[in-house]
Coordinates of C-alpha atoms in Angstrom, one line a residue:
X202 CA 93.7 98.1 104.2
X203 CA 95.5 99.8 107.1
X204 CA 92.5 100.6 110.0
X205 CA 92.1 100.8 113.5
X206 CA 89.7 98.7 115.5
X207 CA 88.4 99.7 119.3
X208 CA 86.6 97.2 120.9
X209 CA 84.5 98.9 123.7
X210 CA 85.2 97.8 127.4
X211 CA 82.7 100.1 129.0
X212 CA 79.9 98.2 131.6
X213 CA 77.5 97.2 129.5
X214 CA 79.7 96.1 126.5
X215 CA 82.6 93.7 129.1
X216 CA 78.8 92.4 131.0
X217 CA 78.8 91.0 127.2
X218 CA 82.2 89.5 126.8
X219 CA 83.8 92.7 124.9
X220 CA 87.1 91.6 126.6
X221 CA 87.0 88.1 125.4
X222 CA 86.1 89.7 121.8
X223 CA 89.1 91.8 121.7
X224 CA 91.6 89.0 121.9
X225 CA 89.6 87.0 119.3
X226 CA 90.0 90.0 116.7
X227 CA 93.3 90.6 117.9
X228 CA 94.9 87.0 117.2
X229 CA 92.6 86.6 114.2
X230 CA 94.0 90.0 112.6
X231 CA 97.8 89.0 113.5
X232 CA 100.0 89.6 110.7
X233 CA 97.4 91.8 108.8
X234 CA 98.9 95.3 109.7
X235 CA 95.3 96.1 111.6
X236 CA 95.6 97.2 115.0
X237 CA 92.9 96.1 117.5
X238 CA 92.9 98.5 120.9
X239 CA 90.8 98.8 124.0
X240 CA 88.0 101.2 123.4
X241 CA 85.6 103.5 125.2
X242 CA 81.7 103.5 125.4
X243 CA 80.2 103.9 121.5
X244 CA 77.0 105.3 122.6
X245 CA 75.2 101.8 121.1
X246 CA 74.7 100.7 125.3
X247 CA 72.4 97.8 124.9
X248 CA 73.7 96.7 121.4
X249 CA 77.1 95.0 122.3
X250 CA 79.6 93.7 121.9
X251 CA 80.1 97.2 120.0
X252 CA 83.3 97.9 117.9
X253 CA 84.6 101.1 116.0
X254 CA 86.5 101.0 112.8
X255 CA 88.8 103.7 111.9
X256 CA 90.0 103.6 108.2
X257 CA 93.0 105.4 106.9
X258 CA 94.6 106.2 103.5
X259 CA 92.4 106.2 100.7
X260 CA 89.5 104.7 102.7
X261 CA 89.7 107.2 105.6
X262 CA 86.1 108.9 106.6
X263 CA 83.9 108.5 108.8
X264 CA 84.2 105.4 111.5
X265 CA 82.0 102.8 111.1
X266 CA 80.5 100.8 114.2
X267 CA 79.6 97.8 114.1
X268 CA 76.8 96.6 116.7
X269 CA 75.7 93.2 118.6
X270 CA 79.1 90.9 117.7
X271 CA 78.2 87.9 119.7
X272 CA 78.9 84.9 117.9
X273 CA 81.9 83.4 116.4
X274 CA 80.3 84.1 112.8
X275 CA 79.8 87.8 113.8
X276 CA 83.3 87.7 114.5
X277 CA 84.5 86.0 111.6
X278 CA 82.2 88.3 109.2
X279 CA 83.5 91.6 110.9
X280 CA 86.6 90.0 110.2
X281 CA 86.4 88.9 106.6
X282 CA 84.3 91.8 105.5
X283 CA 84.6 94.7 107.2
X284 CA 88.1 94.3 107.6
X285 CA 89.3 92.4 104.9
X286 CA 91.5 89.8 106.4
X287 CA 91.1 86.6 104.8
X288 CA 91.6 84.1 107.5
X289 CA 92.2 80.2 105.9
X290 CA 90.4 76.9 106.9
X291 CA 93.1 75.6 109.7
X292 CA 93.2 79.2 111.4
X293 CA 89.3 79.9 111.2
X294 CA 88.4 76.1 112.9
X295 CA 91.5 76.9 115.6
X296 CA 89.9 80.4 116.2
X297 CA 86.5 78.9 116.7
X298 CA 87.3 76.1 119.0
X299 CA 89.5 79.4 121.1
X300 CA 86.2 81.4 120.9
X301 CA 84.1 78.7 122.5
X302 CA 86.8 78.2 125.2
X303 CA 87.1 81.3 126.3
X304 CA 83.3 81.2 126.6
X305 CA 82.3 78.1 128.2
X306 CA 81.8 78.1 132.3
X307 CA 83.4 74.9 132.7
X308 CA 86.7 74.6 133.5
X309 CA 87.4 70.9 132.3
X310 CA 85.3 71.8 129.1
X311 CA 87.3 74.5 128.1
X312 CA 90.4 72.8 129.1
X313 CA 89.3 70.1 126.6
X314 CA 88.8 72.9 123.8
X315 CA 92.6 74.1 124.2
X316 CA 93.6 70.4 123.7
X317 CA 91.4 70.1 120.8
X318 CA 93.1 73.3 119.0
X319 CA 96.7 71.9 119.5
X320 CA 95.4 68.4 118.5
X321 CA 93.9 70.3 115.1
X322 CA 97.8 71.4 114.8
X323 CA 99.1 68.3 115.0
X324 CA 100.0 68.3 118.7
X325 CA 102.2 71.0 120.7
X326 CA 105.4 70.3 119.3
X327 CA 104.5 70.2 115.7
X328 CA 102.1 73.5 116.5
X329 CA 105.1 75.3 118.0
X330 CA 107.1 74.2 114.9
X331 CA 104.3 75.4 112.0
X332 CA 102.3 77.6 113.4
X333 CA 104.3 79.4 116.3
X334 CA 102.2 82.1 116.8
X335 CA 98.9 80.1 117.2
X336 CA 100.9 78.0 119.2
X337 CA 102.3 80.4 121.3
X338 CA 98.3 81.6 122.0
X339 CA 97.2 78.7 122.8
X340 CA 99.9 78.3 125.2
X341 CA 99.5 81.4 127.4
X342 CA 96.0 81.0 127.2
X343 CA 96.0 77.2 129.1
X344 CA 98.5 79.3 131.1
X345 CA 95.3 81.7 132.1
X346 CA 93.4 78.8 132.7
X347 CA 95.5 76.8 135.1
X348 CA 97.3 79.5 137.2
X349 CA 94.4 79.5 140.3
X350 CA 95.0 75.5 140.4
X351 CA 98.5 75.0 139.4
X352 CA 101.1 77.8 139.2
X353 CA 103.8 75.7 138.4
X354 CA 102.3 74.5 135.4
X355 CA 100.8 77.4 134.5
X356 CA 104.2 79.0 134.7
X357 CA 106.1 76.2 132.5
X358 CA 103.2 77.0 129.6
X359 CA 103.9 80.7 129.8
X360 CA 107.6 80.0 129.5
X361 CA 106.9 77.8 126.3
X362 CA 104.9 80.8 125.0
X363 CA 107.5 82.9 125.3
X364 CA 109.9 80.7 123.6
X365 CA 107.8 79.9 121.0
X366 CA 107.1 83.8 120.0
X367 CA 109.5 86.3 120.7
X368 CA 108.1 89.7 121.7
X369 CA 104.7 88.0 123.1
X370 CA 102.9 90.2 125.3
X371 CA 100.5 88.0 126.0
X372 CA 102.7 85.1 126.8
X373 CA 104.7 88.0 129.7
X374 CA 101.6 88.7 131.0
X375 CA 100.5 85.1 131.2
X376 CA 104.4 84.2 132.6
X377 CA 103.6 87.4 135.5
X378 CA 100.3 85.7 136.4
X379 CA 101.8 83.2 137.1
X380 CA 104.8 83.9 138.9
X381 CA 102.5 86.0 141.2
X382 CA 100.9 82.8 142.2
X383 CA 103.5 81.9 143.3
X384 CA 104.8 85.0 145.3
X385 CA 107.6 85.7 143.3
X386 CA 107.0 89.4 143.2
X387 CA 110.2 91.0 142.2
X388 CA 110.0 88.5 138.8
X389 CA 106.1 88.9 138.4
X390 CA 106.9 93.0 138.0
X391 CA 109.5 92.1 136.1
X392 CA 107.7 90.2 133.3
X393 CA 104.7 93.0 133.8
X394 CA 106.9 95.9 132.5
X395 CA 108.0 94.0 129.6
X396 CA 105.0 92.7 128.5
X397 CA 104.1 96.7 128.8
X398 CA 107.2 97.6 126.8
X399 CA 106.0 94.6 123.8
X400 CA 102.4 95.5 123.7
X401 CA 101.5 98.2 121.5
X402 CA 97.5 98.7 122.8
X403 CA 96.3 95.2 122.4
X404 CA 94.1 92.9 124.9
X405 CA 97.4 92.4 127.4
X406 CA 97.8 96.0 128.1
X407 CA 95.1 97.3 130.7
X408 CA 96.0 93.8 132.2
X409 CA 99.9 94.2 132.4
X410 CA 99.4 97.1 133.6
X411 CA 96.7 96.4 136.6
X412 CA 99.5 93.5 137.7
X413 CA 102.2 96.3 137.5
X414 CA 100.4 98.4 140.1
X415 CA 99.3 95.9 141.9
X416 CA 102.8 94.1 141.9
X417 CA 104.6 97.5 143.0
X418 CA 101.8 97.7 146.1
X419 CA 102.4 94.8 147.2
X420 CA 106.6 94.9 146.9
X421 CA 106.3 97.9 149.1
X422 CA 103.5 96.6 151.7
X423 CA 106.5 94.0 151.7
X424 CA 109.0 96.3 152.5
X425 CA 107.4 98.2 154.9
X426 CA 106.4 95.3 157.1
X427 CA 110.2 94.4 156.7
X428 CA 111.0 97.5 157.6
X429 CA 108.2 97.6 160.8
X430 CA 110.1 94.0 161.9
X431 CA 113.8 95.0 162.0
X432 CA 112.5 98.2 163.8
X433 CA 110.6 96.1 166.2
X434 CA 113.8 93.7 166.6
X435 CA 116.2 96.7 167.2
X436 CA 113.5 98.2 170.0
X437 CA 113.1 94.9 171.7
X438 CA 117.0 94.1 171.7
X439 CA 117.2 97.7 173.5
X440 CA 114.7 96.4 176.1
X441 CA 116.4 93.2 176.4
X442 CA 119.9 95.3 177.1
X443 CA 118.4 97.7 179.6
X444 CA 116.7 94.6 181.4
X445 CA 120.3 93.3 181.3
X446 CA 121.8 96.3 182.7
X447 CA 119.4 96.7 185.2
X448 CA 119.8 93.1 186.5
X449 CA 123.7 93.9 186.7
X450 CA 122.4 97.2 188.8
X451 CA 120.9 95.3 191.0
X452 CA 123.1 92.4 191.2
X453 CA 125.6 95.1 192.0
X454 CA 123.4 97.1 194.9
X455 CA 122.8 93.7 196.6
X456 CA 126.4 92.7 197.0
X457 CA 127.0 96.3 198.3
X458 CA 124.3 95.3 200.7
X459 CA 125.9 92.1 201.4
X460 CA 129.5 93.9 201.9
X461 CA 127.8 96.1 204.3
X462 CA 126.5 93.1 206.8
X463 CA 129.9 92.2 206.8
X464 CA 133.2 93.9 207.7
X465 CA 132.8 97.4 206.6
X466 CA 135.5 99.4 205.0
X467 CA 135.6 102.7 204.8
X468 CA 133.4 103.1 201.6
X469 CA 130.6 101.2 203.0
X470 CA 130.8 102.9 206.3
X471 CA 130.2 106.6 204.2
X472 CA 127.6 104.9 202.4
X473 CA 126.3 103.9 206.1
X474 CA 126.9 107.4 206.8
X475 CA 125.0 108.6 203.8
X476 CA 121.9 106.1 203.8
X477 CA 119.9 105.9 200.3
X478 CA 122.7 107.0 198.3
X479 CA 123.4 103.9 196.4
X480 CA 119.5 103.1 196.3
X481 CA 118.9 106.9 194.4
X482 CA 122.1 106.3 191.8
X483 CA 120.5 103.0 190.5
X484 CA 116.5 104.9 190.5
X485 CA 118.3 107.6 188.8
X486 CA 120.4 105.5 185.9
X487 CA 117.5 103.4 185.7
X488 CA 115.5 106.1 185.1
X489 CA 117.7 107.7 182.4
X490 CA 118.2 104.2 180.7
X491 CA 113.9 104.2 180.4
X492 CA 113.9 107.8 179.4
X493 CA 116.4 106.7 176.8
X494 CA 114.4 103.7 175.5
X495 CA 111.3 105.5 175.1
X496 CA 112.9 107.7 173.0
X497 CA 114.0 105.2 170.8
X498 CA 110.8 104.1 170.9
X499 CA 108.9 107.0 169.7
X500 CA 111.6 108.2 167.7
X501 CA 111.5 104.7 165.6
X502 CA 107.6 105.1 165.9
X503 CA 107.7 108.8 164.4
X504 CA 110.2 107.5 162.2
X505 CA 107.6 104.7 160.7
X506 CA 104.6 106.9 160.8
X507 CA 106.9 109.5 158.7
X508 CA 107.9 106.7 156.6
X509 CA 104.2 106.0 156.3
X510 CA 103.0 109.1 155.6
X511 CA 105.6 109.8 153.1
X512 CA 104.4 106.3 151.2
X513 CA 101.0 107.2 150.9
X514 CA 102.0 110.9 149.9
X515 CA 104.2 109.3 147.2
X516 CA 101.1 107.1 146.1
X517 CA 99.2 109.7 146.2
X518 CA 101.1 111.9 144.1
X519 CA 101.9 109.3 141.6
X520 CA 98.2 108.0 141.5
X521 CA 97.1 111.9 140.7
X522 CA 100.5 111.6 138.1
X523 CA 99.0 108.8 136.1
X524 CA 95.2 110.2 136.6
X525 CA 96.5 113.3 134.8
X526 CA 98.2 111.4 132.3
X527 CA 95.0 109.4 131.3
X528 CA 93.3 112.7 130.9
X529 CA 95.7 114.4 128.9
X530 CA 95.6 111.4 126.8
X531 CA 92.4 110.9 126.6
X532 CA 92.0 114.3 125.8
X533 CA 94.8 113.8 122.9
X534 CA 93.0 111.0 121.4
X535 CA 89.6 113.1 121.1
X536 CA 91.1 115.9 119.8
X537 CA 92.8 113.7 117.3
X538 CA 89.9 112.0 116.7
X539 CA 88.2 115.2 116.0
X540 CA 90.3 116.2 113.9
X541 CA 90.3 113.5 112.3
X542 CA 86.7 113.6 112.4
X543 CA 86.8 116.8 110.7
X544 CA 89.0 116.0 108.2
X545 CA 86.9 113.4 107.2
X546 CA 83.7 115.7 107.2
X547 CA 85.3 118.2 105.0
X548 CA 86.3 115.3 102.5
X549 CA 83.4 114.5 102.4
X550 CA 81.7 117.3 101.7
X551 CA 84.4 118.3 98.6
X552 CA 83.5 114.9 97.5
X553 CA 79.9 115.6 97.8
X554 CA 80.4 118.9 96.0
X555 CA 82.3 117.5 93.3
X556 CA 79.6 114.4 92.9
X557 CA 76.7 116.8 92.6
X558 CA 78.9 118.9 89.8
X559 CA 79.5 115.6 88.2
X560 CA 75.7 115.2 88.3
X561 CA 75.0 118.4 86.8
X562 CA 77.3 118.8 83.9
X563 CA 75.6 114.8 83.0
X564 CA 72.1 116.2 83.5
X565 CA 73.1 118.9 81.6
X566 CA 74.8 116.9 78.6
X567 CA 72.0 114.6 79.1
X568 CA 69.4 117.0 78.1
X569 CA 71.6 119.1 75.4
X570 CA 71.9 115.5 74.0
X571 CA 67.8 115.0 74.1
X572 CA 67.3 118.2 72.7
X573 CA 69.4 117.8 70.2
X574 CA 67.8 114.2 68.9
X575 CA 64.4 115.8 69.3
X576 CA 65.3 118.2 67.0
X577 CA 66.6 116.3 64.5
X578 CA 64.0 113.6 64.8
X579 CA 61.5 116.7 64.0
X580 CA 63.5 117.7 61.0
X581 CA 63.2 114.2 59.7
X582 CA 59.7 113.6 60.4
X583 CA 58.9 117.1 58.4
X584 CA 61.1 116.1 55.5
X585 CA 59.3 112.7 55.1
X586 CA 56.4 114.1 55.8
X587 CA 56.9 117.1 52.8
X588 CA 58.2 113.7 50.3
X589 CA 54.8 112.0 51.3
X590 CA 52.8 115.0 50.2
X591 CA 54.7 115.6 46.9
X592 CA 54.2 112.3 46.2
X593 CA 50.6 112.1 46.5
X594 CA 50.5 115.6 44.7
X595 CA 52.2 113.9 41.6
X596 CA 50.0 111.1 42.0
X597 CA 46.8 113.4 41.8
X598 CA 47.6 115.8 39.2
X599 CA 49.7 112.8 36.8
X600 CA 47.9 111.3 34.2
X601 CA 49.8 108.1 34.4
X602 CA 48.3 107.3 37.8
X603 CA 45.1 108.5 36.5
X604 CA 44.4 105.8 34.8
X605 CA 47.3 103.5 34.3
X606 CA 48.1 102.8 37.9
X607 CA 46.4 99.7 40.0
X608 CA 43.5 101.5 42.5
X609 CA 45.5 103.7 45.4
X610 CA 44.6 102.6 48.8
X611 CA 45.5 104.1 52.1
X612 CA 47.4 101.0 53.3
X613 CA 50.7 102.1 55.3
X614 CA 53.3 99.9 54.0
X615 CA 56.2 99.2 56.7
X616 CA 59.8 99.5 55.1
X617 CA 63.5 99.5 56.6
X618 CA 65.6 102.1 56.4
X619 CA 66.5 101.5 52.8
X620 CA 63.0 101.4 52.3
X621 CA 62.4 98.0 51.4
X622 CA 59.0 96.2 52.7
X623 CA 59.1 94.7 55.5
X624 CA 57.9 90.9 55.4
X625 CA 56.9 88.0 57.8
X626 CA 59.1 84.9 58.6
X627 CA 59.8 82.8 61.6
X628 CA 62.6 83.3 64.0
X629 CA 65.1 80.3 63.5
X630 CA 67.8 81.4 66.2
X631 CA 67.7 83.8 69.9
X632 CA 70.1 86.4 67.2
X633 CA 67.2 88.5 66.2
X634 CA 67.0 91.7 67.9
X635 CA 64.2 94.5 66.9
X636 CA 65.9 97.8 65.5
X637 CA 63.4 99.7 67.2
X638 CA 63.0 98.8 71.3
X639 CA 65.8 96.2 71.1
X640 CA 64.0 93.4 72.4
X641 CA 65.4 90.0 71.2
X642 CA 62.9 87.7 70.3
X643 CA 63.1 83.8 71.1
X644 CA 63.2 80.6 68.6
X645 CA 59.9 80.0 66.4
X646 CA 58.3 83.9 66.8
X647 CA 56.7 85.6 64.3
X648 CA 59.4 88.5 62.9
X649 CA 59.1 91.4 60.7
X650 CA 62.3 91.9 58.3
X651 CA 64.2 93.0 55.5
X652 CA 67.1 89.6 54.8
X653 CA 68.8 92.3 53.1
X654 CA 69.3 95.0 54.9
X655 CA 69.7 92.2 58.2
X656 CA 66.9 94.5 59.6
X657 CA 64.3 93.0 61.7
X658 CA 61.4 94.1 63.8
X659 CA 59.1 92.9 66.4
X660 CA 55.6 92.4 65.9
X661 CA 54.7 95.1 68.5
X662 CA 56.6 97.8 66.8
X663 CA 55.5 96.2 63.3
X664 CA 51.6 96.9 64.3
X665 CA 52.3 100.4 65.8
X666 CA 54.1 101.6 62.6
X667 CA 50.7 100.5 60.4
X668 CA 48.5 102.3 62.8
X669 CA 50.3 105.3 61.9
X670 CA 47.5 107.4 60.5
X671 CA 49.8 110.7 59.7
X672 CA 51.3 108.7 56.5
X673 CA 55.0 109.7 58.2
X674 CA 58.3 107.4 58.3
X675 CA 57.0 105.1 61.0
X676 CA 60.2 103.5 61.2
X677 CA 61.9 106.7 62.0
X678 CA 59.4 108.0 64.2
X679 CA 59.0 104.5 66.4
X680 CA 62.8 104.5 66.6
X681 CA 63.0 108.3 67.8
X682 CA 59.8 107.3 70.4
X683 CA 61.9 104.5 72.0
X684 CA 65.4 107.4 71.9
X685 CA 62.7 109.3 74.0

């Protein structure tokens, strides 16, 4: 039975543990060709856990939803009878003791439960062995459980989930949890996307893809504070060299200085001539050299606020990307499930019309096949009824019954259908059924019959046939009655 389940995530339904429920229907259903999804609000707010099936093939119609799933036997019985999976002893007590972990506030407690499901396997290598797909659940899901107290370890159980069941999403997104722990991002994206790329709907997609953005954000917060830090290195090594340089400057104008004090040549007697000269070419190329660095500096600071601007254009853009994409398909899926819908309406109604045509031609060979019985049943009652008379005719106007026959009396004498009398005997065995109403009468009654004929009748139908005041064929009249 190919269907469609959405489990509903909206507020009221996830407040309920709608999220848990998916991945309980999910791994229960594995293998079973039914695909569990992430659904939207049901209208049922208040009801939840709420879920929506969607048949198809021969069973296709109208979705049903079903309301209020909150316990393990809900689940199991949504399952086993609305779904039709037939889920065996070892799966169902694994399933349960999963159900109650992912339920439980404590952490040791439901540590404990995960334990308890691989010990009901046998122990992890012999689970991984037999049962590698519970296995492999059970796995990734310690892996959830352990990744805010030990990455490592958590990471090591996602890896054996992996290896366990090829094509896991669950055990990718389990293995990117984990490896985000421990702030190896380019790896945690990594295993996001392809845990993306394996799911097809399930419980691991929103999630997988929630640590994808998340994981690209914070790659290229990383970059850009990389980015920030070699600019701020470069700006502060091109302070460090104009300091330098303007040290040397200095150094230089003060052994001009000293030269001067000295004997002076002829170059220091024209700079005597031409006092402040020196003094203005160092202001001046000390100037230029600051004029230079602060253009540096603002053209690396424009150059980072472009480079920021451009970022959060690009998000942006590519958050408005994926918010159109949602809503074109969202609005695919309604307009499929319109159709759908519609399709399903219209079947329904040609089914409908045919039913009620099915009725009619019944009703109508129902009643031609009444009519029909009546009428006979009349002709027969007439005809016995015309013998009776006759007979009592010849009996009045025959000499022979005038006085050779024993006195007439009115008594109605009940006969079978060969017209033999009908007389009393005890029922021996529960194989006597009266010819008239059909009523089988038990061990040790009183019954009316004919051992002959192997005609028999009950004692009910025997004392309506002698109150018959007409003088008819009471055994034909009671048996057209009960036709009636």
């Amino acid at each position: 039975m190919a269907c469609k389940v959405y489990v509903c995530q909206s507020n009221d339904c996830s407040e309920k543990g709608s999220a848990s429920l998916l991945r309980d229907i999910e791994e229960m259903c594995v293998g079973s060709g039914i695909e569990v999804v992430v659904g939207s609000c049901l209208n049922h707010c208040g009801k939840g856990p709420n879920c929506e099936i969607q048949f198809s093939g021969k069973k296709a119609g109208k979705p049903k939803v079903v309301e209020g799933v909150r316990t393990f036997k809900a689940t199991e019985q949504l399952v086993k009878k609305e779904l039709g999976v037939d889920v065996n002893k070892l799966h169902r007590h694994v399933a349960e003791l999963k159900y109650e972990a992912r339920r439980d506030p404590k952490h040791e407690v439901r540590l404990q439960k995960i334990a308890g499901a691989f010990k009901v396997l046998g122990g992890e290598d012999a689970a991984a062995r037999r049962e590698a797909r519970l296995a492999g659940d059970l796995f990734a899901m310690r892996a959830r459980e352990v990744v805010g107290t030990d990455a490592a370890a958590a990471q090591k159980d996602a890896e054996l989930a992996v290896a366990t069941v090829s094509d896991f999403a669950g055990g990718y997104t389990a293995l990117s949890l984990a490896q985000e722990a421990q702030h190896l991002w380019e790896l945690a994206l990594e295993s996001a996307k392809k845990a993306i790329d394996i799911a097809h709907g399930g419980s691991d997609v929103k999630q997988a893809f929630q640590l994808q953005k998340r994981l690209e954000k914070k790659i290229k917060e990383i970059q850009l504070q990389e980015q920030k830090k070699r600019e701020d290195e470069r700006t502060a090594k091109e302070a460090e060299e104009l300091k330098k340089k303007q040290a040397e400057e200095q150094s230089s104008r003060k052994d001009s200085k000293d030269g001067a004090k000295g004997t002076p040549g002829p170059a220091a007697a024209k700079a005597k001539a031409r006092p402040g000269t020196s003094k203005s070419a160092g202001a001046k190329a000390k100037a230029r050299a600051q004029k230079k660095a602060a253009a540096r500096s603002a053209g690396a600071e424009e150059a980072r606020r472009t480079a920021t601007e451009d970022q959060a254009k690009a998000e942006a853009e590519a958050e408005e990307k994926a918010r159109r994409e949602e809503e074109s398909r969202k609005k695919a899926e309604e307009e499929r499930i319109q159709a759908e819908q519609e399709a399903a309406d219209q079947e329904a109604k040609m089914a409908e019309a045919r039913e009620a045509e099915a009725r009619a031609r019944q009703l109508k060979e129902a009643e031609e096949t009444l009519a029909r019985e009546r009428k006979a049943r009349e002709r027969s009652t007439e005809a016995f009824r015309a013998r009776v008379k006759a007979e009592k005719e010849k009996r009045r106007t025959s000499s022979w019954f005038a006085c050779c026959a024993p006195e007439h009396t009115n008594k109605t004498v009940v006969t079978c259908s060969e017209g033999h009398q009908l007389k009393p005997r005890v029922s021996t065995a529960p194989v006597h059924t009266c010819a008239v109403c059909d009523k089988q009468m038990p061990v040790n009654s009183v019954v009316y019959s004919c051992v002959p004929c192997r005609y028999n009748e009950c004692p009910d139908c025997y004392l309506h046939k002698l109150k018959d005041d007409e003088g008819a064929d009471a055994t034909q009249v009671a048996m057209a009655e009960s036709a009636v």
